PDB file of C-alpha atoms in Angstrom:
ATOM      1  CA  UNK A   1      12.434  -2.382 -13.596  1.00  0.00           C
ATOM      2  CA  UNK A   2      15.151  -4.270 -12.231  1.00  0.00           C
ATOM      3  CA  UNK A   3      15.168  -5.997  -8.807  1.00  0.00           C
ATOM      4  CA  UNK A   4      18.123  -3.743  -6.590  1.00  0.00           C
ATOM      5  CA  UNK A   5      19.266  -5.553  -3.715  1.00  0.00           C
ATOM      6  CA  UNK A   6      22.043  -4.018  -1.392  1.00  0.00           C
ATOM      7  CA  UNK A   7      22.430  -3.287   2.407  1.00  0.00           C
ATOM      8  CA  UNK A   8      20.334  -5.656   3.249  1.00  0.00           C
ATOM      9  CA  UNK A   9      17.548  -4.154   1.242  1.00  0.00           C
ATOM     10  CA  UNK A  10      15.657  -5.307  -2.006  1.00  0.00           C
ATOM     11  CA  UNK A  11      13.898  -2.669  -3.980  1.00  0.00           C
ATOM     12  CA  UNK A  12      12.732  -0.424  -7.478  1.00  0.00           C
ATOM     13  CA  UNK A  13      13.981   2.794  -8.743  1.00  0.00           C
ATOM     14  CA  UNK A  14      13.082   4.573 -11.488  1.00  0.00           C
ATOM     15  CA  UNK A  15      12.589   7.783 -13.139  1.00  0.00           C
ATOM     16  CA  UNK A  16      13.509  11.237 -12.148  1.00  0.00           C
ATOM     17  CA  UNK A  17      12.720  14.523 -10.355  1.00  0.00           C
ATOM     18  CA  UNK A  18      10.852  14.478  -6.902  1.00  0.00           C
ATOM     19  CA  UNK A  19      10.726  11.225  -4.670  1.00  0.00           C
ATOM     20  CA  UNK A  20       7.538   9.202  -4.452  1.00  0.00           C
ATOM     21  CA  UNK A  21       8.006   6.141  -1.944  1.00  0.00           C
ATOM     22  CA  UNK A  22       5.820   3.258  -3.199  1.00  0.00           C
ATOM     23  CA  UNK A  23       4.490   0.636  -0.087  1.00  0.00           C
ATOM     24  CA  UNK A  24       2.313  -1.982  -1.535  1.00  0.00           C
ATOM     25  CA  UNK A  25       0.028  -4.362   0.498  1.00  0.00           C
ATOM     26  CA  UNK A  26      -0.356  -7.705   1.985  1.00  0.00           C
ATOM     27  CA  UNK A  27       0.297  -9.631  -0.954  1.00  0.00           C
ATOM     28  CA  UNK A  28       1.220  -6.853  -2.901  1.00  0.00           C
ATOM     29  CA  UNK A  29       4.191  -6.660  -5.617  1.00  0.00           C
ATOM     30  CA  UNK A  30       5.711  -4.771  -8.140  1.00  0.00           C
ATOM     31  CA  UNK A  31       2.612  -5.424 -10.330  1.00  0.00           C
ATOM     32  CA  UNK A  32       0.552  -3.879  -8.269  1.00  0.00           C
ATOM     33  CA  UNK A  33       1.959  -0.051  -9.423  1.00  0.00           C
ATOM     34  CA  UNK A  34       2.966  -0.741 -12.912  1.00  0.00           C
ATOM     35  CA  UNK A  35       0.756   1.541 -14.503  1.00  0.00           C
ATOM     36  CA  UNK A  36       1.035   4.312 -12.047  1.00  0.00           C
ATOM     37  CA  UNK A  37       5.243   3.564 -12.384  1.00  0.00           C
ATOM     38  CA  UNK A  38       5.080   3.713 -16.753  1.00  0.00           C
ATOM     39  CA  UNK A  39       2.498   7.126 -15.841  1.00  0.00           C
ATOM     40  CA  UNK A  40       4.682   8.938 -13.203  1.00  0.00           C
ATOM     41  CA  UNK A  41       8.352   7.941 -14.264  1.00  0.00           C
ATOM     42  CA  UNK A  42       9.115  10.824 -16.183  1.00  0.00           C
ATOM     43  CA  UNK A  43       8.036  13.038 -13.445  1.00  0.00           C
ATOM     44  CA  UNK A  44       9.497  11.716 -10.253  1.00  0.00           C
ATOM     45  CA  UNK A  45      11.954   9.475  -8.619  1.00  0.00           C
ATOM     46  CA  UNK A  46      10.015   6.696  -7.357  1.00  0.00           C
ATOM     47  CA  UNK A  47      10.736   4.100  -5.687  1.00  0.00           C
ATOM     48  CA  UNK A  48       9.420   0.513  -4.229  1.00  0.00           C
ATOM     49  CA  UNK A  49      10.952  -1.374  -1.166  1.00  0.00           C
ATOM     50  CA  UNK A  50       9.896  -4.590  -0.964  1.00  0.00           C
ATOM     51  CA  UNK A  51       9.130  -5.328   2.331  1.00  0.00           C
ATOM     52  CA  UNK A  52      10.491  -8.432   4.409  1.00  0.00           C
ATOM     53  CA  UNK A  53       7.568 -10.069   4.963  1.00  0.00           C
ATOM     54  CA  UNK A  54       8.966 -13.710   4.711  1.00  0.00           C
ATOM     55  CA  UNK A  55      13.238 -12.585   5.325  1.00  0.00           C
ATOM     56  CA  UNK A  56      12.980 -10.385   8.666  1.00  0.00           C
ATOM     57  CA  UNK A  57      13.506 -13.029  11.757  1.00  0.00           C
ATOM     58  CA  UNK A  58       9.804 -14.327  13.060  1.00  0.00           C
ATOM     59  CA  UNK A  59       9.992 -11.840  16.302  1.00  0.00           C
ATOM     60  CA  UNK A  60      10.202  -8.841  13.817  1.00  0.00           C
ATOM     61  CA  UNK A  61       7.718  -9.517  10.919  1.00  0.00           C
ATOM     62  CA  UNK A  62       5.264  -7.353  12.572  1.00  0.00           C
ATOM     63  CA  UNK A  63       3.514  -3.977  11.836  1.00  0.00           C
ATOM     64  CA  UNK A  64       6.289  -2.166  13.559  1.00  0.00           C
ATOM     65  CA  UNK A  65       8.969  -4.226  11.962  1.00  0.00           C
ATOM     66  CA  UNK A  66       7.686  -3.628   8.425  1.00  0.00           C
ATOM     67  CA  UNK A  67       8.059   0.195   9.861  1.00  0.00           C
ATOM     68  CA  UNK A  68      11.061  -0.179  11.318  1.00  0.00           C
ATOM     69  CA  UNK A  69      12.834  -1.470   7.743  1.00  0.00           C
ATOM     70  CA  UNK A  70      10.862   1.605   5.647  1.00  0.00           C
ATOM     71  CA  UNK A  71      12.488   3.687   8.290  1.00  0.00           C
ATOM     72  CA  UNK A  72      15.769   2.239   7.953  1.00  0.00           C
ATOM     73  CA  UNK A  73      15.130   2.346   4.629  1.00  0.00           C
ATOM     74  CA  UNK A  74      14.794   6.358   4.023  1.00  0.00           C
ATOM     75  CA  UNK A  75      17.633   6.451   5.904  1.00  0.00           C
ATOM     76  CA  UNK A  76      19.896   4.440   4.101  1.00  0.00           C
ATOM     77  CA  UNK A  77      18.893   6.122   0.748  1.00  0.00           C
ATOM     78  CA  UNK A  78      18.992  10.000   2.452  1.00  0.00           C
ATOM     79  CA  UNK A  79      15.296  10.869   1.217  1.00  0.00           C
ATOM     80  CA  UNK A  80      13.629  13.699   2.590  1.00  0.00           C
ATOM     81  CA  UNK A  81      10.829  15.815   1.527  1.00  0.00           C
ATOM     82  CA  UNK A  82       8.979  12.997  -0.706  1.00  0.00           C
ATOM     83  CA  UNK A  83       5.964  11.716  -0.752  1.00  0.00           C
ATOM     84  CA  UNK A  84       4.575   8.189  -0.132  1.00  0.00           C
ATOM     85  CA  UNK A  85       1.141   6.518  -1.350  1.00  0.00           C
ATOM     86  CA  UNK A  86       0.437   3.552   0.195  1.00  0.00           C
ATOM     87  CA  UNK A  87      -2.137   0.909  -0.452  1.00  0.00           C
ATOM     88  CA  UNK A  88      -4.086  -1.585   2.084  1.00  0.00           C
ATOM     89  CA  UNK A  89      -1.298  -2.829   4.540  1.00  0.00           C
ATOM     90  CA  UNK A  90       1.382  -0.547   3.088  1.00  0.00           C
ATOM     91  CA  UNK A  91      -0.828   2.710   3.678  1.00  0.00           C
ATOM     92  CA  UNK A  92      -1.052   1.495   7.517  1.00  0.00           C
ATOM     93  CA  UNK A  93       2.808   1.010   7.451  1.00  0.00           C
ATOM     94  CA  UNK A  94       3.079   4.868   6.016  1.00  0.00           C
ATOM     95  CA  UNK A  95       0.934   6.471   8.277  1.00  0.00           C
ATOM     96  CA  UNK A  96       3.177   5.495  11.562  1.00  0.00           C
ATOM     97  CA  UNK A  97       5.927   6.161   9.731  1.00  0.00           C
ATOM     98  CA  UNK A  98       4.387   9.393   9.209  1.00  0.00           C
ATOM     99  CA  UNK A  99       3.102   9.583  12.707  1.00  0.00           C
ATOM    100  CA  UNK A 100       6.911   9.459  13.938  1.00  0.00           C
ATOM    101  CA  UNK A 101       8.573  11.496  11.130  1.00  0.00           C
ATOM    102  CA  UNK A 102       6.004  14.297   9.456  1.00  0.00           C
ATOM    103  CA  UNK A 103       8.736  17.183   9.263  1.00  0.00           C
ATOM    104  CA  UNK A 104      10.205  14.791   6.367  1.00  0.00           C
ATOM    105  CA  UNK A 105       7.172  14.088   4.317  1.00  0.00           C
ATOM    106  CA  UNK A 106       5.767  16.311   2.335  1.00  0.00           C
ATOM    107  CA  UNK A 107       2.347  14.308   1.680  1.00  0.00           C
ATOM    108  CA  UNK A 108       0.815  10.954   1.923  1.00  0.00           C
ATOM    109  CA  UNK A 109      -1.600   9.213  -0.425  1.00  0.00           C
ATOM    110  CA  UNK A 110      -3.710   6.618   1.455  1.00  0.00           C
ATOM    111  CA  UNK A 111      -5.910   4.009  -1.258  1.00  0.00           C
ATOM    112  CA  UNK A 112      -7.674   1.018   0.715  1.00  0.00           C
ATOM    113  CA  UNK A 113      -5.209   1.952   3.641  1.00  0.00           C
ATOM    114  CA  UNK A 114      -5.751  -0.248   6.747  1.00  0.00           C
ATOM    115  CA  UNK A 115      -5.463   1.228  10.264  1.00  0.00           C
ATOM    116  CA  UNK A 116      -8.960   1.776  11.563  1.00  0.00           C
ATOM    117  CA  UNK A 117     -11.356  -1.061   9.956  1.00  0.00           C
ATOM    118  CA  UNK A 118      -8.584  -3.530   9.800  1.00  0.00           C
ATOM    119  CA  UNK A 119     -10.977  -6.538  10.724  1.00  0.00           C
ATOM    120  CA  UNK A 120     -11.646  -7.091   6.947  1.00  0.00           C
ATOM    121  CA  UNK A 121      -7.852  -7.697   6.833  1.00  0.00           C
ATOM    122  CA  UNK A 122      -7.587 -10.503   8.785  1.00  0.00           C
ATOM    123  CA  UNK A 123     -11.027 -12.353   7.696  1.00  0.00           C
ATOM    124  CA  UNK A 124      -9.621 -11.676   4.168  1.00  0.00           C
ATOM    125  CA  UNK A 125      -6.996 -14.206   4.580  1.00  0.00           C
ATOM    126  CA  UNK A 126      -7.433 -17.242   2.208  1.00  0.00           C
ATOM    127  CA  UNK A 127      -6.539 -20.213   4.801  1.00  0.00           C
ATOM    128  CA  UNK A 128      -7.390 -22.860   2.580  1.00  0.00           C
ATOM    129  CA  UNK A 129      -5.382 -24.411  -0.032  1.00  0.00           C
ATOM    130  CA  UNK A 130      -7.906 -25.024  -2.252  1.00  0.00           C
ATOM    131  CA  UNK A 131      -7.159 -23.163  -5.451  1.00  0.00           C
ATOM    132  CA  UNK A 132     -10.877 -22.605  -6.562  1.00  0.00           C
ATOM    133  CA  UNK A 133     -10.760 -20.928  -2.763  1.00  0.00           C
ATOM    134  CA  UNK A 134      -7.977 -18.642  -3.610  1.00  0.00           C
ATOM    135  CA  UNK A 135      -8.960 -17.272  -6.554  1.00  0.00           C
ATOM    136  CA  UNK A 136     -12.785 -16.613  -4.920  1.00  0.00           C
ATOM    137  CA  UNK A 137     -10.828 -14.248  -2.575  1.00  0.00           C
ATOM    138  CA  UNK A 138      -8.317 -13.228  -4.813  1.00  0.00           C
ATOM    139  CA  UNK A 139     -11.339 -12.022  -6.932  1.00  0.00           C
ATOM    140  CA  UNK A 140     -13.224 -10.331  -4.223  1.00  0.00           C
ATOM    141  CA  UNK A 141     -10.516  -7.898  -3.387  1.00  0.00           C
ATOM    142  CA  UNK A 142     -11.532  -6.198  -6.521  1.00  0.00           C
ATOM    143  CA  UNK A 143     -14.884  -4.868  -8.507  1.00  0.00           C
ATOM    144  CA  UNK A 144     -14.124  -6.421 -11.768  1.00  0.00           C
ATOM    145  CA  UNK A 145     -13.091 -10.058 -11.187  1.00  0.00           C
ATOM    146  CA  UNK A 146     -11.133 -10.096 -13.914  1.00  0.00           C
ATOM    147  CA  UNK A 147      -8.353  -8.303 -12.508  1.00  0.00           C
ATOM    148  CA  UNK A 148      -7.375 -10.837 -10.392  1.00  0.00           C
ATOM    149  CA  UNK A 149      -5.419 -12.527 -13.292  1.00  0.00           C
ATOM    150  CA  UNK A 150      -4.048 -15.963 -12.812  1.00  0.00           C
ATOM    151  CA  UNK A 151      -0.882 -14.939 -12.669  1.00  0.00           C
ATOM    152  CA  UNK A 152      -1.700 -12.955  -9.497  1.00  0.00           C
ATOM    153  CA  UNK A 153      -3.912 -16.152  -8.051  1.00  0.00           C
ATOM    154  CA  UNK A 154      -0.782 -18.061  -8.814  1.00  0.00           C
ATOM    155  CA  UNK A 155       1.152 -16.068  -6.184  1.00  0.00           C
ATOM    156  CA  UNK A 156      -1.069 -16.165  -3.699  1.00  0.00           C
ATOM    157  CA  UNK A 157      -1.723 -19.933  -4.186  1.00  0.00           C
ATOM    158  CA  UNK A 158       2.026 -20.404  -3.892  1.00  0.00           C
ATOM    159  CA  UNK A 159       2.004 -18.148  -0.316  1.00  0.00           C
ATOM    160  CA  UNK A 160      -0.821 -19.929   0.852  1.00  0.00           C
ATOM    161  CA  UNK A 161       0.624 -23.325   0.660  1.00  0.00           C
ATOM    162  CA  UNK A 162       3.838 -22.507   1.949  1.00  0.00           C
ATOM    163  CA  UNK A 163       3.504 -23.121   5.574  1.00  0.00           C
ATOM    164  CA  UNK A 164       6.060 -21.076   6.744  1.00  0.00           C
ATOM    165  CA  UNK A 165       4.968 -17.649   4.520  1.00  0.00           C
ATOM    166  CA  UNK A 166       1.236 -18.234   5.279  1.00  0.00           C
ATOM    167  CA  UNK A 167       2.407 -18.264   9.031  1.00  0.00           C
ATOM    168  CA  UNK A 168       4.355 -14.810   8.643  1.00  0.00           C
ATOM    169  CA  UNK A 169       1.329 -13.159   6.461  1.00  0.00           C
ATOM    170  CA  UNK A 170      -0.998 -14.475   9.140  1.00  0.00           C
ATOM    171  CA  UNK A 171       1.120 -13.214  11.741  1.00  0.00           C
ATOM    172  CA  UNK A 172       1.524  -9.827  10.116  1.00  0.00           C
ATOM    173  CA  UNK A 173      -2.423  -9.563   9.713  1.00  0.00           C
ATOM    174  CA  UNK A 174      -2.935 -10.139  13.287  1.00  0.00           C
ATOM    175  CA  UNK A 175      -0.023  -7.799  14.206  1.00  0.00           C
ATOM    176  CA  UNK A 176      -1.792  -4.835  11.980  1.00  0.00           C
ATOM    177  CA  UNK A 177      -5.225  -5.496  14.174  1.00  0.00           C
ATOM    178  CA  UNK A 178      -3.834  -4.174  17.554  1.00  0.00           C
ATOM    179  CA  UNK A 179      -2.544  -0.927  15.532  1.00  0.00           C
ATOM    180  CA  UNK A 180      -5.974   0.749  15.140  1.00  0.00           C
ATOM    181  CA  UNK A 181      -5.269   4.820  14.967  1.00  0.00           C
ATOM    182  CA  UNK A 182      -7.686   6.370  15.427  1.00  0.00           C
ATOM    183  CA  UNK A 183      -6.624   8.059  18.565  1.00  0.00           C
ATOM    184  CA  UNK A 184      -3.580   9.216  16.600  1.00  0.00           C
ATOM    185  CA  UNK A 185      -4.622  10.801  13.392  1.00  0.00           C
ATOM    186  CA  UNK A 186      -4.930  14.635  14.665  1.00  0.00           C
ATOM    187  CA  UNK A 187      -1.894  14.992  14.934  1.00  0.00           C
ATOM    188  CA  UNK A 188      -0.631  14.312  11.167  1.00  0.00           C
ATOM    189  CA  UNK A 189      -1.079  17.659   9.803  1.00  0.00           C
ATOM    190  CA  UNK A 190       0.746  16.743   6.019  1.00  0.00           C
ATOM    191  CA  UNK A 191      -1.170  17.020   3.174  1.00  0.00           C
ATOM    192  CA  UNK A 192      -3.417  13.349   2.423  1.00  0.00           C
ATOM    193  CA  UNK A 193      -5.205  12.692  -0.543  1.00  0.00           C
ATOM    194  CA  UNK A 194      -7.400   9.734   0.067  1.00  0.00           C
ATOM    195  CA  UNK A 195      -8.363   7.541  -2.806  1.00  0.00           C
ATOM    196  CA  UNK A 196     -11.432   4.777  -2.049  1.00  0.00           C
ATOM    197  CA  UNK A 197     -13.278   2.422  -4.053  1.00  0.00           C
ATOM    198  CA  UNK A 198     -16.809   2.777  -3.717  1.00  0.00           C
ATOM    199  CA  UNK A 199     -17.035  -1.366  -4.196  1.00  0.00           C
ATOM    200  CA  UNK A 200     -14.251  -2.051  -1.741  1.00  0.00           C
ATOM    201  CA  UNK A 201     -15.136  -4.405   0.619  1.00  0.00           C
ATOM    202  CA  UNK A 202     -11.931  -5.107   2.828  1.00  0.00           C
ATOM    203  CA  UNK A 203     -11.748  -1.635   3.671  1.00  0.00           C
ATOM    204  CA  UNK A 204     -14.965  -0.439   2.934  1.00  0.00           C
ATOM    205  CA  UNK A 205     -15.847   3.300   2.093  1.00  0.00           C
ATOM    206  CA  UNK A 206     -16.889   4.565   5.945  1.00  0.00           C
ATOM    207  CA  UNK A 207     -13.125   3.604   6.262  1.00  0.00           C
ATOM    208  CA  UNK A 208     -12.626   6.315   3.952  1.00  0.00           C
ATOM    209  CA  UNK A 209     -14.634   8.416   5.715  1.00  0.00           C
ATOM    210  CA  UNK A 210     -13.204   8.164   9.263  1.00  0.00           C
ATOM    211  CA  UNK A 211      -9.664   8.599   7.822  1.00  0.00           C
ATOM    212  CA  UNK A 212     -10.780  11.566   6.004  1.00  0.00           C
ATOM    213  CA  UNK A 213     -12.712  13.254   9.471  1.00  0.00           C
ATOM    214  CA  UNK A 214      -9.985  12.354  11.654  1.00  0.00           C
ATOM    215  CA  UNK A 215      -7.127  13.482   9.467  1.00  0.00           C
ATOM    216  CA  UNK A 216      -7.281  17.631   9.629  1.00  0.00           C
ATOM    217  CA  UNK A 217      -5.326  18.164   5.940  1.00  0.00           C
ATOM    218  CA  UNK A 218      -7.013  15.497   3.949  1.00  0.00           C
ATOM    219  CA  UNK A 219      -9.237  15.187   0.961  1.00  0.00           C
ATOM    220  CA  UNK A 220     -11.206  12.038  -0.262  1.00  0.00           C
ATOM    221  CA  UNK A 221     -12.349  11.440  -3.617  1.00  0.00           C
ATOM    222  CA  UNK A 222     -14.548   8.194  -4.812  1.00  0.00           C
ATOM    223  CA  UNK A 223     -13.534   6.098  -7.771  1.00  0.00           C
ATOM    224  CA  UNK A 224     -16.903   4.080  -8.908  1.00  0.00           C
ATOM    225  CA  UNK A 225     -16.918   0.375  -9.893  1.00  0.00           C
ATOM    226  CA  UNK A 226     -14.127  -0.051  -8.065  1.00  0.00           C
ATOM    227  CA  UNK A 227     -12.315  -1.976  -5.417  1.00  0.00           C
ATOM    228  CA  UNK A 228      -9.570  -2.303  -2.679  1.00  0.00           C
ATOM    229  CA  UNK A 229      -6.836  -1.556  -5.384  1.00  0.00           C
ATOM    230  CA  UNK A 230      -7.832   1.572  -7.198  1.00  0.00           C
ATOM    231  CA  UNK A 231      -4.399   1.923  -8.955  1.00  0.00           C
ATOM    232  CA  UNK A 232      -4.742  -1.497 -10.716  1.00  0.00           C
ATOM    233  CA  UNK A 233      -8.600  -2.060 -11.439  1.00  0.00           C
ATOM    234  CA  UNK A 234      -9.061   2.181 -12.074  1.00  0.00           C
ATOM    235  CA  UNK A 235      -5.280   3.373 -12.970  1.00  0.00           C
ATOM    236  CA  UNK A 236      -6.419   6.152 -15.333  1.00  0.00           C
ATOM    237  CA  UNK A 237      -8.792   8.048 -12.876  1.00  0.00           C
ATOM    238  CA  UNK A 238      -6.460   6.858 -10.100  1.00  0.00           C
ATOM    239  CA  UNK A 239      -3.055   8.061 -11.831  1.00  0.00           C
ATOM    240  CA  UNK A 240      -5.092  11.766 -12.946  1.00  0.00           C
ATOM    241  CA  UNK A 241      -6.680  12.430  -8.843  1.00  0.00           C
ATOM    242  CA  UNK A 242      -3.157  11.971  -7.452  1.00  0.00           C
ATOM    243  CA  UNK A 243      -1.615  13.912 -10.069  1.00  0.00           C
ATOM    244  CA  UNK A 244      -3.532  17.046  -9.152  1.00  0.00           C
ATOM    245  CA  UNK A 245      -2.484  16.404  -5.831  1.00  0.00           C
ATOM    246  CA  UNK A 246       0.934  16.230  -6.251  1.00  0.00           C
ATOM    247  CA  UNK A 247       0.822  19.616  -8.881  1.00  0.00           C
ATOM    248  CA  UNK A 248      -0.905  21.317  -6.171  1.00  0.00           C
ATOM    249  CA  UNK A 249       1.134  20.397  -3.269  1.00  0.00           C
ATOM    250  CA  UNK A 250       4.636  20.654  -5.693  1.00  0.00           C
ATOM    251  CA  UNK A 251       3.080  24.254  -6.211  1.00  0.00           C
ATOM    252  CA  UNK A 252       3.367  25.137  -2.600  1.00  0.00           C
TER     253      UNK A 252
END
């Protein structure tokens, strides 16, 4: 998939048929979805925005800023009725945007989503520059170690040590701690299929749990031996769950 940049905007597109809006985390990329992208191409338009983490100005690279550009986003491309999965930060980012604008979404997948237990987030953080450091919490995000390849502890190391990005990811972090939503979730009444790790331990199962009670239209299904990224360290069991969900809510 080729980089698109235009507007102001950088982002993928592929594939054809209903719209699925991809919103990776924290340090998330393009990587993060590929096998979900090669599984779901040929079924629906998807795309990824990448979002401005490290191009918005400082005073905007916050939780509502990140919203604020998906937003502007949608708009700019004239979506409506699609769906959007979202994992770790990115799910936090979907759900206000679904807070604000439900009549346009027709469902939400939430994996490792932030927005209640977001405390993990922040202590998750690798401050040091040490590279033996980064790839220790590279590594714990997931089950299996292994998945966090070098070329993904490369990135981060790169972040990390670049004053100026590790200042904007910090700053993002903190900004996604005073969003907790708890209070809010009733009133999102779109179908949400919630997908957890059972091993994830930045946004740990009962996170799960309390999304699933407070959300009225949601289900919650368990992968096992699995972490904060079910869609790259479980991508079969994660790609069949959602989708059912999507064939059942395409149905409707």
């Amino acid at each position: 998939m080729k980089l698109i940049e235009e507007q102001g905007f950088q982002y993928y597109q592929t594939g054809k048929g209903p719209v699925i809006i991809l919103m990776h985390g924290l340090f998330g990329a393009l990587s993060n979805f590929y096998d979900f992208i090669r599984y779901f191409e040929n079924k629906f338009t998807i795309y990824l925005p990448v979002l401005p983490v490290y191009s918005l100005p400082a005073q905007e690279t916050s939780i509502d800023g990140m919203v604020n550009y998906l937003s502007d986003f949608i708009n700019f491309k004239a979506l409506k009725d699609f769906s959007i999965l979202g994992n770790s930060l990115g799910g936090h980012i979907a759900l206000l945007y679904c807070l604000k604008h439900q009549d346009r979404v027709k469902s939400l997948v939430l994996t490792g989503s932030s927005g209640l237990f977001e405390n993990a987030l922040g202590d998750s953080y690798p401050r040091k520059s040490d590279y033996d450091y980064v790839r220790k919490k590279a590594a714990y995000t997931f089950y299996n170690p292994d998945v966090a390849t070098d070329d993904l502890v490369d990135e981060i190391y790169e972040i990390v040590n670049d004053k100026e990005k590790a200042m904007r990811i910090l700053h993002l972090a903190k900004s996604a701690l005073r969003h907790n939503l708890s209070a809010s979730l009733s009133v999102l009444t779109i179908p949400v299929l919630l997908i957890w790790g059972k091993e994830d331990r930045i946004t740990p199962p009962r996170a799960g749990e309390e999304f699933h009670k407070l959300l009225p239209n949601s289900e919650l299904y368990y992968l096992d031996k699995c972490g904060h990224a079910p869609m790259m360290e479980r991508p079969k069991e994660f790609n069949k769950v959602t989708e059912s969900f999507f064939d059942r809510i395409n149905r409707k």
